[in-house]
Short mmCIF file of C-alpha atoms and ligand atoms in Angstrom, two decimals:
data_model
loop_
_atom_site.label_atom_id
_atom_site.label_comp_id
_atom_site.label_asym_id
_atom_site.label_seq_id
_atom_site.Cartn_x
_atom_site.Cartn_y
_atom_site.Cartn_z
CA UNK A 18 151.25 296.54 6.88
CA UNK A 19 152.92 296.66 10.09
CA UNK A 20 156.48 296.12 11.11
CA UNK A 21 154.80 293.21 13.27
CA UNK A 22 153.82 291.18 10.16
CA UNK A 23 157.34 292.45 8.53
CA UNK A 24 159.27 290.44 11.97
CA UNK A 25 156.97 287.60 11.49
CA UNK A 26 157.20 287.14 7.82
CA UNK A 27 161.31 287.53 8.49
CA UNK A 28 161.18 284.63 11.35
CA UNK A 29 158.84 282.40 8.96
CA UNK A 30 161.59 282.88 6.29
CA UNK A 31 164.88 282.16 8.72
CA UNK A 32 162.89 279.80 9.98
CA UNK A 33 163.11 278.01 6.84
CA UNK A 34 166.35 279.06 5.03
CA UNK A 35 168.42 279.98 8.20
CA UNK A 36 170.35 276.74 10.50
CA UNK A 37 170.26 277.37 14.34
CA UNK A 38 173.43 279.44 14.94
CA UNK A 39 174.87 278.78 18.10
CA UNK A 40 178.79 281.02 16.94
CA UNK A 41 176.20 284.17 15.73
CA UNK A 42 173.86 283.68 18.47
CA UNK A 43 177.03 283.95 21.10
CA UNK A 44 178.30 287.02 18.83
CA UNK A 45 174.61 289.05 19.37
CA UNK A 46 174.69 287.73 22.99
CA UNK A 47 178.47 288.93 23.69
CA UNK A 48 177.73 292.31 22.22
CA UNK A 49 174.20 292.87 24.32
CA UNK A 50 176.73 292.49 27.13
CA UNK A 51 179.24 294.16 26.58
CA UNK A 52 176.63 297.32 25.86
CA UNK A 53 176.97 297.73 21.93
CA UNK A 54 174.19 298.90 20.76
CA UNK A 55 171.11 296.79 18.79
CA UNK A 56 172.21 298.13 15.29
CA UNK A 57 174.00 295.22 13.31
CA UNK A 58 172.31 293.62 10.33
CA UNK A 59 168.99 290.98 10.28
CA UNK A 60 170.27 287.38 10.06
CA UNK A 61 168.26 287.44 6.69
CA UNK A 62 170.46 290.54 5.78
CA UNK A 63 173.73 288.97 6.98
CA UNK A 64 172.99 286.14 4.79
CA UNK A 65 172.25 288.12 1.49
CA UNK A 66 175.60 289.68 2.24
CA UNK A 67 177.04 286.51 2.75
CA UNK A 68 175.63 285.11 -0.81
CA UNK A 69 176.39 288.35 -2.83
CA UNK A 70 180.08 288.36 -1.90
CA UNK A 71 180.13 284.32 -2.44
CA UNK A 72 177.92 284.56 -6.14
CA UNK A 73 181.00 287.06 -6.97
CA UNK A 74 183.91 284.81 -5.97
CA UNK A 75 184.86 287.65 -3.27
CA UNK A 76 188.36 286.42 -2.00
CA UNK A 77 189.50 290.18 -0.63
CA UNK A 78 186.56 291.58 1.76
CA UNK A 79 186.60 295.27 3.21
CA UNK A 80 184.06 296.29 5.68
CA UNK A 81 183.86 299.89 6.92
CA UNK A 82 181.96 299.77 10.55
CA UNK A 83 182.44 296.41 12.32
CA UNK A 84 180.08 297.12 15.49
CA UNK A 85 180.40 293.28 17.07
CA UNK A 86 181.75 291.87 14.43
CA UNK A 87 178.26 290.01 13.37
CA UNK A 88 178.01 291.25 9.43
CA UNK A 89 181.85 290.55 9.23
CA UNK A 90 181.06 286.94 10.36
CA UNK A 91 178.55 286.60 7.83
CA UNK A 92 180.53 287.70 5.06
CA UNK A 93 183.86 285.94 6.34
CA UNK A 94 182.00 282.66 5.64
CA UNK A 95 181.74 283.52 1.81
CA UNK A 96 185.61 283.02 1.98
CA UNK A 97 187.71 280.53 0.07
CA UNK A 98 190.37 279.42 2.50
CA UNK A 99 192.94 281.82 1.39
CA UNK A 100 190.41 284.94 1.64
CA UNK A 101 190.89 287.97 4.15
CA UNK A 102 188.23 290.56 5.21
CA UNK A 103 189.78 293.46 6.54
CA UNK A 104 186.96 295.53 8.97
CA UNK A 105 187.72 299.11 10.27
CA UNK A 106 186.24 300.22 13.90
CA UNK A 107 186.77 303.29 15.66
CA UNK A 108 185.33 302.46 19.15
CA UNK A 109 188.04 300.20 20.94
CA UNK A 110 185.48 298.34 22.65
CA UNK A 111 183.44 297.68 19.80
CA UNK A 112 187.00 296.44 18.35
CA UNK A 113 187.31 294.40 21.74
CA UNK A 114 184.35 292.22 21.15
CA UNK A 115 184.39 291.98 17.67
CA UNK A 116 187.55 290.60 17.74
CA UNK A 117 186.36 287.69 20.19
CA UNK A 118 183.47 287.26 18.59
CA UNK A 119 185.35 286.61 14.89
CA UNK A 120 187.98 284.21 17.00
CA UNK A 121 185.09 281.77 18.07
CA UNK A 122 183.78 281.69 14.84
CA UNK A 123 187.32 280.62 13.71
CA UNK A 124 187.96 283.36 11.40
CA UNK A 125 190.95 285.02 13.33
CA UNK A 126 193.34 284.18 10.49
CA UNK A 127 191.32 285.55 7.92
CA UNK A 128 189.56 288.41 9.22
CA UNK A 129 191.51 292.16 10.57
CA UNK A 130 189.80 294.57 12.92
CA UNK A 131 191.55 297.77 12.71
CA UNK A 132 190.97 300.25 15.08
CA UNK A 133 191.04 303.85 14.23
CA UNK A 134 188.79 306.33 12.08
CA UNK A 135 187.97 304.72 9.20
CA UNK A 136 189.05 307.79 6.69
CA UNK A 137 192.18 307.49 8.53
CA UNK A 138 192.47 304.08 7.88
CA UNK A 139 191.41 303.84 4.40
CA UNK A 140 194.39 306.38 3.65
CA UNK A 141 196.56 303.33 5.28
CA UNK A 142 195.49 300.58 3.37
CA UNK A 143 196.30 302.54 0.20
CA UNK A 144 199.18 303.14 1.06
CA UNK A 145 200.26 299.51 2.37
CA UNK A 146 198.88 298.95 -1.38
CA UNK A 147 196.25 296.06 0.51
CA UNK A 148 193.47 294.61 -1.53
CA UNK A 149 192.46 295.43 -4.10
CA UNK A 150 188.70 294.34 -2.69
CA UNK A 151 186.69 292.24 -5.13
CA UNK A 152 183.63 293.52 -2.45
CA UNK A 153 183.01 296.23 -0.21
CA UNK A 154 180.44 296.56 2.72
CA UNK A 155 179.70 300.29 3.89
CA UNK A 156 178.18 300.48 7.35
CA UNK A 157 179.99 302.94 9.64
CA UNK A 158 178.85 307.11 10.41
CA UNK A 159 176.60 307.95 7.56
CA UNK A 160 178.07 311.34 7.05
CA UNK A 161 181.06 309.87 5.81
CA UNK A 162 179.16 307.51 3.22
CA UNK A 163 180.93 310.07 0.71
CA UNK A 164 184.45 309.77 1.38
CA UNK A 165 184.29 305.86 1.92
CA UNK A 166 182.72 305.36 -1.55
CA UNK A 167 185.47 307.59 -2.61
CA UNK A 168 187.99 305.89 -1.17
CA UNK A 169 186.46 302.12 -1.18
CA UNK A 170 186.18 302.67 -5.05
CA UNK A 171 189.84 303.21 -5.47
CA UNK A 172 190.65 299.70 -3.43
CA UNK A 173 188.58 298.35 -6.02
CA UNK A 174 188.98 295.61 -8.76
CA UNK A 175 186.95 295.58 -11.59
CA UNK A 176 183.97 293.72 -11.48
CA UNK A 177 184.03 294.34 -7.61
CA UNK A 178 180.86 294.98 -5.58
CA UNK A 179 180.37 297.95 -2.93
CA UNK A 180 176.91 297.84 -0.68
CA UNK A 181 175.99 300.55 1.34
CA UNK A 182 173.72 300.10 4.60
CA UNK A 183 170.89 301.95 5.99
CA UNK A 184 170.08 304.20 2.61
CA UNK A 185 166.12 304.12 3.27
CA UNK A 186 165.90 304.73 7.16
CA UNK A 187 161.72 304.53 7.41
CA UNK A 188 161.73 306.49 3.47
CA UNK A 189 163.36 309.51 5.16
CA UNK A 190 165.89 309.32 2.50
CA UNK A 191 163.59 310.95 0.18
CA UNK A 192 163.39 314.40 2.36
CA UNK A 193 166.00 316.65 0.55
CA UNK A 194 165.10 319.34 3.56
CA UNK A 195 166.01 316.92 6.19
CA UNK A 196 168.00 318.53 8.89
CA UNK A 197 169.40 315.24 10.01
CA UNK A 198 173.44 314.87 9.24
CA UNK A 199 173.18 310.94 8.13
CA UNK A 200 170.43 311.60 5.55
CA UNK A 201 172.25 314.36 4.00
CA UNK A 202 175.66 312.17 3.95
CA UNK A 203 173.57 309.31 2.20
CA UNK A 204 172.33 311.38 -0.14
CA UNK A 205 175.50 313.18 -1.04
CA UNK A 206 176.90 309.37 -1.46
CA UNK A 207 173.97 308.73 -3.63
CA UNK A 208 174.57 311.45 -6.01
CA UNK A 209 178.44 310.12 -6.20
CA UNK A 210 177.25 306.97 -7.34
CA UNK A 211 175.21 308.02 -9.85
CA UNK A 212 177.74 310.45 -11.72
CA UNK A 213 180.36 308.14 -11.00
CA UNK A 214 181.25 306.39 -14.16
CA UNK A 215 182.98 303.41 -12.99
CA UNK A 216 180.18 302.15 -11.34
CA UNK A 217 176.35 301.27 -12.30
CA UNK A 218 174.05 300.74 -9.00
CA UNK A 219 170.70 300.14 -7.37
CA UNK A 220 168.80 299.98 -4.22
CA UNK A 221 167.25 297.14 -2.69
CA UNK A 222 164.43 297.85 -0.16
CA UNK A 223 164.01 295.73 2.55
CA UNK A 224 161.47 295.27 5.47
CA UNK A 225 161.81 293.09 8.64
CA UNK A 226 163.32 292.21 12.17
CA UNK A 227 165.11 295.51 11.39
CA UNK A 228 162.07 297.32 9.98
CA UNK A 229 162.50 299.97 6.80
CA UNK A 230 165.66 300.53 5.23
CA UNK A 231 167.91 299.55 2.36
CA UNK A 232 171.36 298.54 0.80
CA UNK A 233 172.41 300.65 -2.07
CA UNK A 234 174.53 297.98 -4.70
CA UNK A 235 177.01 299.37 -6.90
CA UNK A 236 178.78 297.12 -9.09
CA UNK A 237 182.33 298.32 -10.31
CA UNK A 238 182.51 297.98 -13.72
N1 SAH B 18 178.32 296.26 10.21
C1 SAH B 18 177.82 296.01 11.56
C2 SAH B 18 177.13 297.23 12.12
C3 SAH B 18 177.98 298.48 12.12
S1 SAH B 18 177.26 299.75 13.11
C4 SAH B 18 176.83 294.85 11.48
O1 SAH B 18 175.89 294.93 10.67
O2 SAH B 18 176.97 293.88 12.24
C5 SAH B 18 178.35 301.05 12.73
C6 SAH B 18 179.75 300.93 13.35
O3 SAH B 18 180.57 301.93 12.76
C7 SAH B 18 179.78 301.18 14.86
O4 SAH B 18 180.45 300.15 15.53
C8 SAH B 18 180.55 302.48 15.00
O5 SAH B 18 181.35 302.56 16.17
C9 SAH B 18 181.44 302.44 13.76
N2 SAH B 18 181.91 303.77 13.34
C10 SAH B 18 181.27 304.95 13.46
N3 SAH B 18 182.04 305.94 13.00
C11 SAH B 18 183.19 305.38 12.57
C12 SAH B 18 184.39 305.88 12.02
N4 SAH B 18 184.57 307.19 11.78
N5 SAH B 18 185.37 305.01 11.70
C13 SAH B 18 185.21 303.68 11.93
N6 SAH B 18 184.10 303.15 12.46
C14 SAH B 18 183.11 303.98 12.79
C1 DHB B 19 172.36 302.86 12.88
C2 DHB B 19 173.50 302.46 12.21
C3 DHB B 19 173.49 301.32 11.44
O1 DHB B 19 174.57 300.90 10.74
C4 DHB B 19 172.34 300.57 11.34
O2 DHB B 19 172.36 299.45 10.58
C5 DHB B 19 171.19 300.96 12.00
C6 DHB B 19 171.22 302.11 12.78
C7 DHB B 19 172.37 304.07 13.71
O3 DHB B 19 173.43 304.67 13.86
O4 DHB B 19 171.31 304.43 14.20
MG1 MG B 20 173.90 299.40 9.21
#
């Protein structure tokens, strides 16, 4: 097993299930520019977001960690036509090109960047009394996995969905001595979940373009 086969196998299957995407393709190629970094979600990953939030009927979208926008573009197109996605950033320039990358894929009505720490922000939205969320996407600093649960969980409906990003990181997740600050914050979210009683979860592995890692799925119940 190799994480060559795992790309191949992952370009065989978007080869198949995935259209040529000429607004994504622009949003990946407008964020290599502008010097984000190479960390958003595979396209095969982008589309399993974009299916989970449509299979639930997701109408009110909340994404903590919006990088260039690409994940919120996948999951804006599980929208009805009166949907929102609201997507938190702290970097302005991340903000920046998210923002023009949402507007060519014609979502600027729908979808809200908001710049600012997303704690910070997530004490706003409660108090403008926005959402509640019917799904929830976790992807910003992993040391704060904790307090966005936390706080995600109380924008919830019932019956809502909240995924988490990046819970496997090459099985380093399983290395309670690790001295690294995002393992520690994943597994202190992890814990959360489980004792938290309004919620029942699980943990998809994946391998591919991105190589090892995982989504965490809690279903609010
Ligand atoms: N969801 C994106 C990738 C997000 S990468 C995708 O898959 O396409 C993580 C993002 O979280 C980065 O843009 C980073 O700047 C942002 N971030 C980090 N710390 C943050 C914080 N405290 N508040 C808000 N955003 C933060
Ligand atoms: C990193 C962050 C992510 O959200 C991701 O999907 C991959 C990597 C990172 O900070 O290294
Ligand atoms: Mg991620």
């Amino acid at each position: 097993m190799s994480t060559e086969l795992w790309k191949r196998v992952d370009e065989y299957y978007c080869g198949l299930f995935l259209s040529a995407d000429d607004v994504l393709d622009s949003a990946l190629k407008d964020s290599d520019a502008g010097g984000l970094p190479t960390i958003q979600v595979s396209p095969a990953q982008g589309k399993l977001l974009c299916l989970l939030a449509k299979s639930g009927g997701a109408k009110n979208i909340l994404e903590i960690g919006t990088l260039g926008g690409y994940s919120t573009i996948w999951m804006a197109r599980a929208l009805p036509d009166d949907g929102r996605l609201v997507t938190l950033e702290v970097v302005p320039k991340h903000a920046e090109v998210a923002r023009a990358n949402i507007a060519r894929a014609g979502f600027a009505d729908k979808v809200e960047v908001r710049l600012g720490p997303a704690q910070e922000t997530l004490d706003v939205l409660q108090k403008e009394g926005v959402g509640p969320f019917d799904f929830v996407f976790i992807d910003a600093d992993k040391a704060a996995y904790p307090e966005y649960f936390k706080a995600a969980l109380n924008l919830c409906r019932t019956g809502a969905m909240i995924v988490a990003d990046n819970v496997v990181r090459d099985g380093e997740i399983v290395n309670s001595d690790s001295s690294d600050a995002s393992i520690q914050g994943i597994r202190r979210f992890n814990e959360i979940v489980a004792a938290e009683p309004r919620v029942t979860a699980t943990v998809v592995q994946t391998v591919g373009s991105k190589g090892y890692d995982g989504f965490v799925i809690a279903f609010v119940e």
